[in-house]
JSON list of C-alpha atoms in Angstrom, two decimals:
[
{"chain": "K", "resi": 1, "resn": "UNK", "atom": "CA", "xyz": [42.20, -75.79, 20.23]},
{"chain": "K", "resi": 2, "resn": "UNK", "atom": "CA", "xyz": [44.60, -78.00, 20.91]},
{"chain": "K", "resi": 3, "resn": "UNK", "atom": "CA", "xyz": [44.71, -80.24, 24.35]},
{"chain": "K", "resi": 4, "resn": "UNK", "atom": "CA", "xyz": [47.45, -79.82, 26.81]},
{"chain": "K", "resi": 5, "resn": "UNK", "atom": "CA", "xyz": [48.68, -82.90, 26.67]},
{"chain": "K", "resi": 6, "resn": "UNK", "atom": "CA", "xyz": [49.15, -83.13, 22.95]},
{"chain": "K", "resi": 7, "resn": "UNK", "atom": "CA", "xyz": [52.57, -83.78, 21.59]},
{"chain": "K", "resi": 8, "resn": "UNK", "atom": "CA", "xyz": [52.92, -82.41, 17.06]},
{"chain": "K", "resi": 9, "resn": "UNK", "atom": "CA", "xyz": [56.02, -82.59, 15.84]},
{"chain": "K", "resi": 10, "resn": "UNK", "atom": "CA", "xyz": [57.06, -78.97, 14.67]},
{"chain": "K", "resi": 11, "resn": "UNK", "atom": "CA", "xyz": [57.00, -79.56, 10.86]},
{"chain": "K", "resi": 12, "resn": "UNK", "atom": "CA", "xyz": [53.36, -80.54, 10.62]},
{"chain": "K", "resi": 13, "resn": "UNK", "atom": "CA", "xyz": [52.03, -76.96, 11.92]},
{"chain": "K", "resi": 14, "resn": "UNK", "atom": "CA", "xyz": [52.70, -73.92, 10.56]},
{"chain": "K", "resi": 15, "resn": "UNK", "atom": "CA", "xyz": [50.75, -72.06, 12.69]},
{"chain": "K", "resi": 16, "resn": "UNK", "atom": "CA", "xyz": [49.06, -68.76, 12.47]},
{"chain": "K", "resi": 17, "resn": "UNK", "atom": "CA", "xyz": [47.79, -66.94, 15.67]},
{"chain": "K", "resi": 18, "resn": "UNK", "atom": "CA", "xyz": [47.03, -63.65, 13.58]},
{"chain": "K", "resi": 19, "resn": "UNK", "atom": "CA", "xyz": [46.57, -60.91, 16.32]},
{"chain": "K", "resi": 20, "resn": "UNK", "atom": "CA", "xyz": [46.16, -62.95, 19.13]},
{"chain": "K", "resi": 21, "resn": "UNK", "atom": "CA", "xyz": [49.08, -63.51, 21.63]},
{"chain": "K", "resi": 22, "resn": "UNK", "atom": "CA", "xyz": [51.36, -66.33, 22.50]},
{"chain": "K", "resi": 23, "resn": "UNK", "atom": "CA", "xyz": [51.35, -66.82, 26.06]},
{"chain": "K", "resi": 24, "resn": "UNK", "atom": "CA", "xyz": [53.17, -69.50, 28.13]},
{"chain": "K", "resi": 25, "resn": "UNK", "atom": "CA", "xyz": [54.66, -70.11, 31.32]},
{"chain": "K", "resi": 26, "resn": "UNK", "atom": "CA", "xyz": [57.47, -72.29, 30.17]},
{"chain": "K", "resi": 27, "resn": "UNK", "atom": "CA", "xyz": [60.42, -71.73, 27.48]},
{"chain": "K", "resi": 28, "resn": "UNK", "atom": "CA", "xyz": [60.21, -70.87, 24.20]},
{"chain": "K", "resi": 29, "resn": "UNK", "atom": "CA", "xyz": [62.97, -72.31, 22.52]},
{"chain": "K", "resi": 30, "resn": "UNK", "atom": "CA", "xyz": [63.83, -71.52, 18.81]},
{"chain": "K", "resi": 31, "resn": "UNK", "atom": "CA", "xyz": [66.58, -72.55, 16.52]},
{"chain": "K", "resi": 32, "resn": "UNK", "atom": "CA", "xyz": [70.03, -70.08, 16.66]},
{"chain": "K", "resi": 33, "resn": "UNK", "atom": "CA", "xyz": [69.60, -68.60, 13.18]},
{"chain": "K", "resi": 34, "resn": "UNK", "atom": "CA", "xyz": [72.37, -66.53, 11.26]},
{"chain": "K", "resi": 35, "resn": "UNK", "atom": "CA", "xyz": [73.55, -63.18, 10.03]},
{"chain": "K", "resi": 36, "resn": "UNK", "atom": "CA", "xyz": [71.40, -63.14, 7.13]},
{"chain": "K", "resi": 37, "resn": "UNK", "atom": "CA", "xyz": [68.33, -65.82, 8.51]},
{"chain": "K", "resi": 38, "resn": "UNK", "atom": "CA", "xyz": [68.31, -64.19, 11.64]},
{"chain": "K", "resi": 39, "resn": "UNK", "atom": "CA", "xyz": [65.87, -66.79, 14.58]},
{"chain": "K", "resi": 40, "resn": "UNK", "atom": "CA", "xyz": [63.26, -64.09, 15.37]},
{"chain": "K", "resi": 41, "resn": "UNK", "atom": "CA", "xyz": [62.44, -62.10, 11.97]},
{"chain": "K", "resi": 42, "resn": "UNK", "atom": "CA", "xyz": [60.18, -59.84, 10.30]},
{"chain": "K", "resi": 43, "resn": "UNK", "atom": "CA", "xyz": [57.46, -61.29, 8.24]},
{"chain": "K", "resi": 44, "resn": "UNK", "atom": "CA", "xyz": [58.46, -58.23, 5.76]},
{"chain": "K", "resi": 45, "resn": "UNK", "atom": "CA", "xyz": [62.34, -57.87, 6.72]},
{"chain": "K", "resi": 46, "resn": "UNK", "atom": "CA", "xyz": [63.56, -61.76, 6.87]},
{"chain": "K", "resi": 47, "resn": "UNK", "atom": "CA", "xyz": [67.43, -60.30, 7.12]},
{"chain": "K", "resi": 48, "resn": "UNK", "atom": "CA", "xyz": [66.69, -58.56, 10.66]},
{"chain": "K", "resi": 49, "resn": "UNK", "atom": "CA", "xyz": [66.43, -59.41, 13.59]},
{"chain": "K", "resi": 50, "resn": "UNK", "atom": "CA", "xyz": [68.02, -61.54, 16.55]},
{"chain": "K", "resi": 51, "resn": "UNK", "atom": "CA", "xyz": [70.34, -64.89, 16.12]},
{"chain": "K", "resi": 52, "resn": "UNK", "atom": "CA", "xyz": [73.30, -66.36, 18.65]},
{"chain": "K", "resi": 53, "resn": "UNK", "atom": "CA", "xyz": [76.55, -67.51, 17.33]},
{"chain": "K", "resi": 54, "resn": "UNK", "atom": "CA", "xyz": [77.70, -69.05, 20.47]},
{"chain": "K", "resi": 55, "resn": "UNK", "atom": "CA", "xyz": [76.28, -70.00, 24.09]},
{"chain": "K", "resi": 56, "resn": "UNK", "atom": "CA", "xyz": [75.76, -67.55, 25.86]},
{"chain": "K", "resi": 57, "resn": "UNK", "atom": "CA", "xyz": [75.70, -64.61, 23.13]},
{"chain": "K", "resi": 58, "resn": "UNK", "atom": "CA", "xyz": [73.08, -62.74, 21.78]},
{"chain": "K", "resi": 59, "resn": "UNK", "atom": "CA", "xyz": [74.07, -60.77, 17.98]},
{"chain": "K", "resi": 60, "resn": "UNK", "atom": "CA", "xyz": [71.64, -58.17, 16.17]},
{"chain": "K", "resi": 61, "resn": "UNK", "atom": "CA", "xyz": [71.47, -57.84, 12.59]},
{"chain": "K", "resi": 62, "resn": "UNK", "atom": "CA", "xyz": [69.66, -55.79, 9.86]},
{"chain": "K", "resi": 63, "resn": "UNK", "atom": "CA", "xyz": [69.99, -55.93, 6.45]},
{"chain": "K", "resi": 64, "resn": "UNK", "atom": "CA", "xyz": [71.69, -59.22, 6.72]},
{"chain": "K", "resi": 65, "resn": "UNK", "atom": "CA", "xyz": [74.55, -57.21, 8.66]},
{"chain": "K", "resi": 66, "resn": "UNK", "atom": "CA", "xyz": [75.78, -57.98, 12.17]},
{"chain": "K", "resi": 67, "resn": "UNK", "atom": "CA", "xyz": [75.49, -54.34, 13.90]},
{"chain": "K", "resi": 68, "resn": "UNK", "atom": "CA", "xyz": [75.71, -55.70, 17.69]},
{"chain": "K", "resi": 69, "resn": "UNK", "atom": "CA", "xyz": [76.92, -58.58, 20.01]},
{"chain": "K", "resi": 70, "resn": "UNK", "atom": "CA", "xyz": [76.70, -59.45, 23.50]},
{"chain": "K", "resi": 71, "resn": "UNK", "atom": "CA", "xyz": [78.38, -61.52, 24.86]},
{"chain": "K", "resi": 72, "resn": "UNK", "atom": "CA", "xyz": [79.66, -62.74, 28.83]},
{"chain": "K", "resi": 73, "resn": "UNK", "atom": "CA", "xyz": [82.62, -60.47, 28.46]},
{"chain": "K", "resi": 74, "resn": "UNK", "atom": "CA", "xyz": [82.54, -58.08, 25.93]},
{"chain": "K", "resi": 75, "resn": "UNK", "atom": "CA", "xyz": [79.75, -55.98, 23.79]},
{"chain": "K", "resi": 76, "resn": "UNK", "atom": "CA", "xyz": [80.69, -55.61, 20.30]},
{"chain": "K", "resi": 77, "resn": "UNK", "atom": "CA", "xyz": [79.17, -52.93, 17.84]},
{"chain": "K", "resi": 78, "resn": "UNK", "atom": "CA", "xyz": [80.00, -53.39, 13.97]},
{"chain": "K", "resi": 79, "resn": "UNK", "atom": "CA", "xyz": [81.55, -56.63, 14.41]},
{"chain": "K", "resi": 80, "resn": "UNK", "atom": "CA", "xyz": [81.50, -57.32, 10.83]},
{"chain": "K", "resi": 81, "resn": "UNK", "atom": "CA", "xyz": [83.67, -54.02, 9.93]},
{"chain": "K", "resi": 82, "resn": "UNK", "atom": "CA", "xyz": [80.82, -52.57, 7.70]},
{"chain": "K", "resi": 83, "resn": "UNK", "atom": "CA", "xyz": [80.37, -48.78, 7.58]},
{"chain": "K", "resi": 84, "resn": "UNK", "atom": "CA", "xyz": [78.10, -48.62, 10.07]},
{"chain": "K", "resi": 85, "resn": "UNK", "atom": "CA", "xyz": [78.45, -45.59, 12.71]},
{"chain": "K", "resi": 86, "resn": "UNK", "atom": "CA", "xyz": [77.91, -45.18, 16.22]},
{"chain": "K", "resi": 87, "resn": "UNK", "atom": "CA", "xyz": [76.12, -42.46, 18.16]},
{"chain": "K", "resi": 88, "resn": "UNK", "atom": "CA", "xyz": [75.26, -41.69, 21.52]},
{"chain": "K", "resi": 89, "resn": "UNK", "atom": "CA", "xyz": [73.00, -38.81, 22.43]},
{"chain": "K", "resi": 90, "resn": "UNK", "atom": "CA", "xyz": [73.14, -36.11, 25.47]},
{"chain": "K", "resi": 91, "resn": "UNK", "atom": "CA", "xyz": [70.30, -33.98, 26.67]},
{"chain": "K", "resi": 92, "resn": "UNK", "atom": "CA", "xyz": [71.77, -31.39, 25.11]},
{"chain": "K", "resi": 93, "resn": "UNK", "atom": "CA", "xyz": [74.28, -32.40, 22.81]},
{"chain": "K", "resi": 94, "resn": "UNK", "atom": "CA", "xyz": [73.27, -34.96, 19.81]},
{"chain": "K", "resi": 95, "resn": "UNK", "atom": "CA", "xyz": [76.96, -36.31, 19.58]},
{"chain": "K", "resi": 96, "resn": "UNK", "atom": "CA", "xyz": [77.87, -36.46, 22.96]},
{"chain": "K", "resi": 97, "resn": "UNK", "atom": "CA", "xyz": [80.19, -39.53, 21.08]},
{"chain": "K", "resi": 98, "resn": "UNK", "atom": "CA", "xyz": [80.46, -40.29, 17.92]},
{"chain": "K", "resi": 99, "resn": "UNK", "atom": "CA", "xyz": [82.13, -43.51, 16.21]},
{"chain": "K", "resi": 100, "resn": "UNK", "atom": "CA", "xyz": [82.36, -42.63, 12.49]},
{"chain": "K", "resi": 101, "resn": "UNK", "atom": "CA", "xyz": [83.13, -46.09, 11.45]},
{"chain": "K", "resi": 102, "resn": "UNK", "atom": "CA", "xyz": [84.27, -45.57, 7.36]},
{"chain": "K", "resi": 103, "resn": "UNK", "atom": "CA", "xyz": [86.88, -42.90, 8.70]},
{"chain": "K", "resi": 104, "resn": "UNK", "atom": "CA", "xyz": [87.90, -44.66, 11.36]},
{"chain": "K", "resi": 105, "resn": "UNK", "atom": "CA", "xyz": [87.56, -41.99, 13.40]},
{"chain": "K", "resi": 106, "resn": "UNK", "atom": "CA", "xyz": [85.71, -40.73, 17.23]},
{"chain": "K", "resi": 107, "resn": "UNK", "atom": "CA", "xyz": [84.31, -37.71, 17.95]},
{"chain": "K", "resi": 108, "resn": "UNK", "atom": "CA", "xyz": [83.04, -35.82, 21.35]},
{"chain": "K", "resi": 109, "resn": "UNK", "atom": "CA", "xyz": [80.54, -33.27, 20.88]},
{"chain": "K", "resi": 110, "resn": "UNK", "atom": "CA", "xyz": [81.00, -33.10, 17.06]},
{"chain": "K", "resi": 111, "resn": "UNK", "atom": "CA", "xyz": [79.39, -35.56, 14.31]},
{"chain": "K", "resi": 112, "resn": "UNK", "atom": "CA", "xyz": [82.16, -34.84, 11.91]},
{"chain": "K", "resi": 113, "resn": "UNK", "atom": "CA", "xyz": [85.47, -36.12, 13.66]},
{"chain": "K", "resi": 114, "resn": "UNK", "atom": "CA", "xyz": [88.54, -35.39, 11.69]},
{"chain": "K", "resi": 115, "resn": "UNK", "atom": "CA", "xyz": [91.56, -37.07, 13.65]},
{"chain": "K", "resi": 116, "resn": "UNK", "atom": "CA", "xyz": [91.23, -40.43, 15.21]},
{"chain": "K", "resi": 117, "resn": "UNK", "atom": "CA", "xyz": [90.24, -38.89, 18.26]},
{"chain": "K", "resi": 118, "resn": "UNK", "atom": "CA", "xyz": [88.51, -35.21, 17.87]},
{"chain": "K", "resi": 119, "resn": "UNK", "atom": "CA", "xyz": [87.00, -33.36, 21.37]},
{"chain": "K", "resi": 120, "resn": "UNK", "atom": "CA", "xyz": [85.00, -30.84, 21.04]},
{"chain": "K", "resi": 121, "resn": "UNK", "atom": "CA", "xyz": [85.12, -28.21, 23.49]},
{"chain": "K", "resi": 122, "resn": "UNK", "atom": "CA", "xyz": [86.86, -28.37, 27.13]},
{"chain": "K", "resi": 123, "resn": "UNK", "atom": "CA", "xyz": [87.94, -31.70, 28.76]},
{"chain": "K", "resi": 124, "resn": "UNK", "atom": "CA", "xyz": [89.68, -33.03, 31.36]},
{"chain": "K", "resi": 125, "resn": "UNK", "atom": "CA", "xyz": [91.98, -35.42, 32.48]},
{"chain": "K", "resi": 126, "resn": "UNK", "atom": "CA", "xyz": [91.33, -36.60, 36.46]},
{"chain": "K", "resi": 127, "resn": "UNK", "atom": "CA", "xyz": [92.65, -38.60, 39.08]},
{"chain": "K", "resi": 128, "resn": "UNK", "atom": "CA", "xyz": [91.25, -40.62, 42.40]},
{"chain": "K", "resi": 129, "resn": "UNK", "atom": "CA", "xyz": [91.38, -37.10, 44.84]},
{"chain": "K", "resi": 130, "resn": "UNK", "atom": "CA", "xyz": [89.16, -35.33, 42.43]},
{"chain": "K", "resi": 131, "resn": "UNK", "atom": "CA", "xyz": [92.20, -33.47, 41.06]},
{"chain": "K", "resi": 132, "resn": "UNK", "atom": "CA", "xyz": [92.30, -32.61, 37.77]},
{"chain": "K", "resi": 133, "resn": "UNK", "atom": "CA", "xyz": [94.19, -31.29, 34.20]},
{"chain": "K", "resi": 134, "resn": "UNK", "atom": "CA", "xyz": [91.72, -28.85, 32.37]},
{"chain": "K", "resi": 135, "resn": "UNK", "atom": "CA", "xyz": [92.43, -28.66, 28.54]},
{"chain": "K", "resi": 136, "resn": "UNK", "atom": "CA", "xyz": [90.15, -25.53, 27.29]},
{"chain": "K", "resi": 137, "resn": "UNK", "atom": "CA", "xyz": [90.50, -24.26, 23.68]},
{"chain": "K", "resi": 138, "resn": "UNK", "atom": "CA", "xyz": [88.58, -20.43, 24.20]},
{"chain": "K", "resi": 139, "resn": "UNK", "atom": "CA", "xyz": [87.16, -19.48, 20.79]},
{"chain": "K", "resi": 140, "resn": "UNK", "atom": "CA", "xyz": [87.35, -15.72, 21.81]},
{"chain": "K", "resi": 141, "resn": "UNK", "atom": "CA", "xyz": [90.98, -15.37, 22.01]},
{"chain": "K", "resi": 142, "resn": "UNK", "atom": "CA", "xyz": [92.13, -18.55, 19.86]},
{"chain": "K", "resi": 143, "resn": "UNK", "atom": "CA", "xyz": [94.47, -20.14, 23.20]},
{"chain": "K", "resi": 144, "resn": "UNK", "atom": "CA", "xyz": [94.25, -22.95, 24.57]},
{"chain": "K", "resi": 145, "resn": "UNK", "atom": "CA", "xyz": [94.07, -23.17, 27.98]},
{"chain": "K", "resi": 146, "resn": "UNK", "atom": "CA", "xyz": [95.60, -25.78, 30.62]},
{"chain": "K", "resi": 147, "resn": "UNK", "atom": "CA", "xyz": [94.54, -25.70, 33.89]},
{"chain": "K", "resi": 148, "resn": "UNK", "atom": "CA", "xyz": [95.19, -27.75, 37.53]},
{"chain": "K", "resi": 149, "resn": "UNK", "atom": "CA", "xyz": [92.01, -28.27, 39.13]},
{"chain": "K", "resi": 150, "resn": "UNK", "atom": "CA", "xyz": [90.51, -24.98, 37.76]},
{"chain": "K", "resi": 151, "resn": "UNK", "atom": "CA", "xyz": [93.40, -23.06, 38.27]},
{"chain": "K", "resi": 152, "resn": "UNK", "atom": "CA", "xyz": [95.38, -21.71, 34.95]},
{"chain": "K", "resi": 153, "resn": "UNK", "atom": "CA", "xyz": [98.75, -22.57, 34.82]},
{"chain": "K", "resi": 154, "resn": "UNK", "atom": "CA", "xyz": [100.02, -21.95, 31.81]},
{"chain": "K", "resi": 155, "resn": "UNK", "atom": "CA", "xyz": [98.79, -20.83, 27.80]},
{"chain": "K", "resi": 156, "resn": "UNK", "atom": "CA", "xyz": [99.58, -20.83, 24.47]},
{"chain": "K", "resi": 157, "resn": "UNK", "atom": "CA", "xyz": [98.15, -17.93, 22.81]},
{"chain": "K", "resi": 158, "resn": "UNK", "atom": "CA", "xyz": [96.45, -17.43, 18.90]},
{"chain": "K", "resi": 159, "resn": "UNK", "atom": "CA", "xyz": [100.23, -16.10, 18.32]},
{"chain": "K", "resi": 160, "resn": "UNK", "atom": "CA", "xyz": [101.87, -19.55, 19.20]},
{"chain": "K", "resi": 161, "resn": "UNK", "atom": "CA", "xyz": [103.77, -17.82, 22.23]},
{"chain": "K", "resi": 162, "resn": "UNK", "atom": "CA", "xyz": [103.79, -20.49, 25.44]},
{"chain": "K", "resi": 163, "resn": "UNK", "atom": "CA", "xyz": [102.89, -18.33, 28.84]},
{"chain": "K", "resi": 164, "resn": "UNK", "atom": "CA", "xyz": [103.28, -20.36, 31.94]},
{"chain": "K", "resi": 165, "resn": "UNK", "atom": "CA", "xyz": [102.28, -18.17, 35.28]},
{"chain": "K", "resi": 166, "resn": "UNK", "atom": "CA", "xyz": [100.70, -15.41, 33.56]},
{"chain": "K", "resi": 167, "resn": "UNK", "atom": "CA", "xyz": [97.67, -15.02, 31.47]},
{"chain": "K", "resi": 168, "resn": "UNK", "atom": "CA", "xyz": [99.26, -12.19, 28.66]},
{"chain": "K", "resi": 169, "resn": "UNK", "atom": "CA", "xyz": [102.27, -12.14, 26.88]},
{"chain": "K", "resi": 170, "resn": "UNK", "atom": "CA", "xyz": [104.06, -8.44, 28.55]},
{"chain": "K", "resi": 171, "resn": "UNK", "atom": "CA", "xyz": [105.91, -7.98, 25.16]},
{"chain": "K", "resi": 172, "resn": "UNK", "atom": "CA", "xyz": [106.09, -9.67, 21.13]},
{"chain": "K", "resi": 173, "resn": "UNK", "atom": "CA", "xyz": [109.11, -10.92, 21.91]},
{"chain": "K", "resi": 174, "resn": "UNK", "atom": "CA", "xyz": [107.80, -14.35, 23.36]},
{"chain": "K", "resi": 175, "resn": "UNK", "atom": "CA", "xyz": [107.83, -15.18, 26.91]},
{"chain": "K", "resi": 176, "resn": "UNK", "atom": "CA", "xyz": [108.98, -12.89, 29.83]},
{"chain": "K", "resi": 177, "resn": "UNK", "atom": "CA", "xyz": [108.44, -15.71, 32.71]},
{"chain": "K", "resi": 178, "resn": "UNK", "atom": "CA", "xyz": [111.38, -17.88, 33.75]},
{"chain": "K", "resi": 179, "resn": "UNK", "atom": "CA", "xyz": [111.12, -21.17, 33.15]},
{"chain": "K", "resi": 180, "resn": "UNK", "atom": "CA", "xyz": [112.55, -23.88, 34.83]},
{"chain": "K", "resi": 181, "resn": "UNK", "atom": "CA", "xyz": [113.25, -27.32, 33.63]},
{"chain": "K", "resi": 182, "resn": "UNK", "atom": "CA", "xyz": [114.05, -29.78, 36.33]},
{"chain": "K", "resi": 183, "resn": "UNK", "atom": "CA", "xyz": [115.42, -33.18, 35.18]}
]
């Protein structure tokens, strides 16, 4: 027990509270720590844990790796450029996003990106009135489909043949709509 009142300088305790908790209604204050010595530790993973770089900043490490930092004005994930990915999970979809960090690469609704950006299924592109541009690639027929607000506009079919206005090409030939470029 030790009185209320009591001042001991820090480096003549080493203290042990076992399984008992640390309760107080003041500030625990502890040193900034690093990377690789991170402030609050493991007592059997010493390189994890939570340090600060700067004020106001809070940085995450394991393994003696910096995998997250918060700051005032911007959250950073794999600071440190290691191969580290990123994953976000859906209730339905385990890679709603995907950062795969060695490939330098993002995917949506795939865990294997291959371009720098790689979608998955239908997406959109939207504006303030709720309008919208409707990019659908339809596995049963191979086209990809464009749409305004869920209206299809135009095509291009598993042959490579562009329809705008209609849904089928009417002969092999290619298209058999006008098409009008304005400039």
């Amino acid at each position: 027990d030790i009185n209320a009142s009591a001042a001991i300088a820090g480096t003549k305790i080493s203290p042990d509270f076992g399984s008992q908790n640390i309760t107080t209604t003041g500030i625990v204050k502890i040193a900034d720590g690093s990377v690789s010595a991170p402030a609050i530790a493991f007592t059997d993973d010493l390189d994890t844990g939570i340090f600060s770089v700067a004020q106001n900043t809070i940085n995450f490490t394991t393994s003696g790796v910096e995998r997250l930092e918060i700051g005032t004005s911007l959250t950073v994930f794999n600071d440190d450029g290691a191969d580290v990915d990123f994953r976000i999970e859906g209730s339905g979809e385990d890679n709603l996003f995907k950062v795969d960090a060695g490939n330098d690469r993002i995917g949506i609704g795939t865990s294997s990106p291959q371009k720098l950006l790689d979608v998955r299924g239908e997406f959109a592109i939207s504006n303030s009135n709720a309008s919208y541009w409707d990019f659908d690639r339809d596995d049963s027929d191979g086209s990809l489909k464009i749409k305004d607000t869920g209206t299809e506009r135009m095509r291009i079919d598993s042959s490579g043949r562009l329809l705008i206005g209609t849904t089928s090409s009417r002969s092999s030939a290619g298209i058999q709509t006008k098409l009008q470029i304005e400039g």
